[in-house]
Amino acid sequence: ALTPLCGAQSRVWDASKLDGPVQCTQWQVNDLAFQVQARVENPFDRDAFALVSGEDGEQKIPLFYNGGTEWVFRYSSSTAGKKSFVLQSDIQELDGQRGSFAIAKNEKQNRHGGIVLNEETPNRFFYEDGTHYFNLAFECDWLFALDYGQTDIPKTKHLLSLLNQHRFNQVVMNVYSYDVKWPKDRRLLDHPEHEYGGREDIFPFLGSNSNPDHNSLNIDFFKHFDKVITEMHDQEIVSHLMIYVWNKLVAWPEMNSPADNMYYDYVIKRYQAFPNIIWDVSKEALHHQRATKEYIVERIERARSVDSYGRLLSVHDYGFCRNHPDSVDFISMQNWKHTLYQHMLEAGQEFPAKPIFNIEHGGYEE
């Protein structure tokens, strides 16, 4: 019998010890860890895919590098049945490795799959099993930083459980933020334990935000982030994941540079198998001088080419969505006016075939 390396929810398997199909259920996320003999040069530039075959067709899913000599094939299935896979890679030890999944029907009562669109009702969100998804989101830009560096994530679990109790089913969040340039709440001076901005020990690249090394990624950062997204999935909370943010003082690499592409592609590769993912290219996408419309369009196309699951995607900028409605799956707004309801109705009339989501408003200012 196969034995997970971690708990039943995380489902991490040692691929060298697979002696039969991986037993799992619909929408359960499984990590198959493959080891190679020696470290691979430029691992983030190497090609490694799993070609998955089943009765419902074929899917080409990228593996991701997980540090040291480990590569991970992260997989979830929206359908029950038997699936087989074969790895294709320019790394000889990975190429040709095979395995299979035996996927049982989902029995978790509140699990319904990923968020999708429905042609019959195009202006509403649905789950993959056809259940209507009413989008109620909470913004938490520094969720990635709670419990950072700890084995367990008690604060993260507590916060998510509170959101769940109050019927929030989505968190608008950043992969990473550094700090803010506007005045902070004065109470932070008396409670520095609640200050998560400006921390130099948290950074998705090597080095730190103040002294970045964009030549490689910080795998430990993403291993912690795995715990956050996994816990959200366990609690059936969607991650509205903003891959960039331009107004949080992050030392990003130059646009379209190899380092920029490495980071962006890696995020898509590592988290696409989670059914509770919705992509957002960037928070404040065109409000600052870091990005251009052309760059955002290219990032959208890049995400869709890497994401084999076709997760929904939008951009946190109404102007962009309004001018490029065919590039996004739903229209994102950021309206702080007291006439929000009227503006939402107007947007719904302008885009009757798209869901409209006002991501941010000014209510929390008071």
Tab-separated table of N, CA and C in Angstrom, residues 213-271:
chain	number	residue	atom	x	y	z
A	213	ASP	N	18.791	38.956	-5.061
A	213	ASP	CA	19.540	38.161	-6.023
A	213	ASP	C	18.505	37.491	-6.916
A	214	HIS	N	18.271	38.095	-8.084
A	214	HIS	CA	17.223	37.625	-8.974
A	214	HIS	C	17.645	36.451	-9.844
A	215	ASN	N	18.832	35.917	-9.602
A	215	ASN	CA	19.315	34.813	-10.438
A	215	ASN	C	18.627	33.491	-10.129
A	216	SER	N	17.991	33.393	-8.949
A	216	SER	CA	17.334	32.147	-8.577
A	216	SER	C	16.188	32.447	-7.624
A	217	LEU	N	15.347	31.444	-7.406
A	217	LEU	CA	14.202	31.592	-6.529
A	217	LEU	C	14.474	30.959	-5.164
A	218	ASN	N	13.782	31.455	-4.156
A	218	ASN	CA	13.885	30.951	-2.787
A	218	ASN	C	12.852	29.834	-2.607
A	219	ILE	N	13.284	28.602	-2.741
A	219	ILE	CA	12.358	27.474	-2.675
A	219	ILE	C	11.667	27.399	-1.318
A	220	ASP	N	12.369	27.787	-0.245
A	220	ASP	CA	11.761	27.749	1.083
A	220	ASP	C	10.550	28.676	1.164
A	221	PHE	N	10.609	29.806	0.463
A	221	PHE	CA	9.459	30.713	0.434
A	221	PHE	C	8.246	29.975	-0.122
A	222	PHE	N	8.442	29.260	-1.214
A	222	PHE	CA	7.318	28.596	-1.861
A	222	PHE	C	6.868	27.349	-1.101
A	223	LYS	N	7.772	26.703	-0.381
A	223	LYS	CA	7.356	25.583	0.451
A	223	LYS	C	6.422	26.068	1.566
A	224	HIS	N	6.711	27.240	2.115
A	224	HIS	CA	5.787	27.808	3.106
A	224	HIS	C	4.469	28.185	2.436
A	225	PHE	N	4.547	28.787	1.255
A	225	PHE	CA	3.338	29.212	0.552
A	225	PHE	C	2.467	28.011	0.205
A	226	ASP	N	3.084	26.862	-0.050
A	226	ASP	CA	2.325	25.624	-0.272
A	226	ASP	C	1.408	25.332	0.906
A	227	LYS	N	1.928	25.524	2.117
A	227	LYS	CA	1.125	25.250	3.309
A	227	LYS	C	-0.107	26.154	3.358
A	228	VAL	N	0.072	27.411	2.957
A	228	VAL	CA	-1.031	28.375	2.984
A	228	VAL	C	-2.106	27.973	1.984
A	229	ILE	N	-1.700	27.715	0.741
A	229	ILE	CA	-2.674	27.374	-0.291
A	229	ILE	C	-3.338	26.034	0.010
A	230	THR	N	-2.571	25.083	0.560
A	230	THR	CA	-3.135	23.787	0.929
A	230	THR	C	-4.183	23.934	2.016
A	231	GLU	N	-3.900	24.763	3.021
A	231	GLU	CA	-4.872	24.983	4.092
A	231	GLU	C	-6.130	25.665	3.548
A	232	MET	N	-5.961	26.588	2.628
A	232	MET	CA	-7.117	27.237	2.004
A	232	MET	C	-7.955	26.212	1.249
A	233	HIS	N	-7.271	25.320	0.537
A	233	HIS	CA	-7.985	24.268	-0.190
A	233	HIS	C	-8.720	23.343	0.777
A	234	ASP	N	-8.078	22.979	1.877
A	234	ASP	CA	-8.710	22.115	2.873
A	234	ASP	C	-9.955	22.771	3.457
A	235	GLN	N	-9.919	24.110	3.606
A	235	GLN	CA	-11.071	24.830	4.154
A	235	GLN	C	-12.009	25.341	3.065
A	236	GLU	N	-11.746	24.949	1.807
A	236	GLU	CA	-12.589	25.299	0.656
A	236	GLU	C	-12.693	26.813	0.470
A	237	ILE	N	-11.564	27.491	0.602
A	237	ILE	CA	-11.480	28.929	0.366
A	237	ILE	C	-10.634	29.168	-0.876
A	238	VAL	N	-11.140	29.951	-1.784
A	238	VAL	CA	-10.452	30.228	-3.045
A	238	VAL	C	-9.337	31.238	-2.819
A	239	SER	N	-8.199	30.999	-3.444
A	239	SER	CA	-7.106	31.972	-3.461
A	239	SER	C	-7.191	32.781	-4.742
A	240	HIS	N	-7.578	34.049	-4.614
A	240	HIS	CA	-7.532	34.991	-5.735
A	240	HIS	C	-6.103	35.539	-5.736
A	241	LEU	N	-5.236	34.889	-6.484
A	241	LEU	CA	-3.805	35.073	-6.326
A	241	LEU	C	-3.245	36.135	-7.274
A	242	MET	N	-2.839	37.263	-6.702
A	242	MET	CA	-2.224	38.337	-7.464
A	242	MET	C	-0.719	38.071	-7.539
A	243	ILE	N	-0.243	37.763	-8.740
A	243	ILE	CA	1.132	37.296	-8.908
A	243	ILE	C	2.134	38.426	-8.674
A	244	TYR	N	1.783	39.625	-9.076
A	244	TYR	CA	2.603	40.805	-8.794
A	244	TYR	C	1.788	41.803	-7.972
A	245	VAL	N	2.477	42.776	-7.410
A	245	VAL	CA	1.850	43.967	-6.844
A	245	VAL	C	2.845	45.111	-7.049
A	246	TRP	N	2.348	46.243	-7.544
A	246	TRP	CA	3.264	47.331	-7.911
A	246	TRP	C	3.381	48.413	-6.847
A	247	ASN	N	2.505	48.441	-5.856
A	247	ASN	CA	2.554	49.543	-4.882
A	247	ASN	C	2.929	49.071	-3.479
A	248	LYS	N	3.664	47.966	-3.376
A	248	LYS	CA	4.081	47.459	-2.069
A	248	LYS	C	5.613	47.391	-1.965
A	249	LEU	N	6.299	48.247	-2.726
A	249	LEU	CA	7.749	48.446	-2.599
A	249	LEU	C	8.569	47.168	-2.838
A	250	VAL	N	8.089	46.311	-3.720
A	250	VAL	CA	8.797	45.064	-4.018
A	250	VAL	C	9.907	45.324	-5.039
A	251	ALA	N	11.072	44.747	-4.800
A	251	ALA	CA	12.196	44.864	-5.730
A	251	ALA	C	12.066	43.789	-6.808
A	252	TRP	N	11.124	43.996	-7.719
A	252	TRP	CA	10.924	43.039	-8.807
A	252	TRP	C	12.050	43.145	-9.832
A	253	PRO	N	12.346	42.068	-10.539
A	253	PRO	CA	13.290	42.169	-11.656
A	253	PRO	C	12.671	42.958	-12.807
A	254	GLU	N	13.477	43.315	-13.771
A	254	GLU	CA	12.994	44.091	-14.919
A	254	GLU	C	11.933	43.318	-15.698
A	255	MET	N	10.988	44.037	-16.279
A	255	MET	CA	9.946	43.407	-17.083
A	255	MET	C	10.548	42.575	-18.209
A	256	ASN	N	9.997	41.378	-18.403
A	256	ASN	CA	10.381	40.471	-19.495
A	256	ASN	C	11.816	39.963	-19.402
A	257	SER	N	12.474	40.222	-18.284
A	257	SER	CA	13.822	39.695	-18.105
A	257	SER	C	13.738	38.199	-17.812
A	258	PRO	N	14.847	37.460	-17.968
A	258	PRO	CA	14.821	36.036	-17.611
A	258	PRO	C	14.372	35.797	-16.179
A	259	ALA	N	14.770	36.667	-15.252
A	259	ALA	CA	14.368	36.509	-13.854
A	259	ALA	C	12.865	36.733	-13.689
A	260	ASP	N	12.326	37.713	-14.394
A	260	ASP	CA	10.899	37.997	-14.341
A	260	ASP	C	10.107	36.799	-14.855
A	261	ASN	N	10.527	36.264	-16.001
A	261	ASN	CA	9.834	35.113	-16.573
A	261	ASN	C	9.968	33.876	-15.693
A	262	MET	N	11.136	33.695	-15.083
A	262	MET	CA	11.364	32.560	-14.192
A	262	MET	C	10.377	32.577	-13.030
A	263	TYR	N	10.237	33.722	-12.386
A	263	TYR	CA	9.319	33.859	-11.255
A	263	TYR	C	7.873	33.626	-11.685
A	264	TYR	N	7.463	34.285	-12.745
A	264	TYR	CA	6.065	34.228	-13.184
A	264	TYR	C	5.682	32.811	-13.588
A	265	ASP	N	6.521	32.184	-14.398
A	265	ASP	CA	6.240	30.818	-14.846
A	265	ASP	C	6.210	29.851	-13.667
A	266	TYR	N	7.102	30.057	-12.714
A	266	TYR	CA	7.194	29.140	-11.575
A	266	TYR	C	5.922	29.178	-10.738
A	267	VAL	N	5.377	30.357	-10.515
A	267	VAL	CA	4.140	30.478	-9.758
A	267	VAL	C	3.019	29.712	-10.469
A	268	ILE	N	2.916	29.885	-11.778
A	268	ILE	CA	1.871	29.195	-12.536
A	268	ILE	C	2.083	27.682	-12.486
A	269	LYS	N	3.322	27.246	-12.659
A	269	LYS	CA	3.607	25.811	-12.633
A	269	LYS	C	3.281	25.198	-11.270
A	270	ARG	N	3.664	25.892	-10.223
A	270	ARG	CA	3.582	25.301	-8.877
A	270	ARG	C	2.160	25.251	-8.336
A	271	TYR	N	1.288	26.188	-8.727
A	271	TYR	CA	-0.015	26.282	-8.072
A	271	TYR	C	-1.206	25.999	-8.975
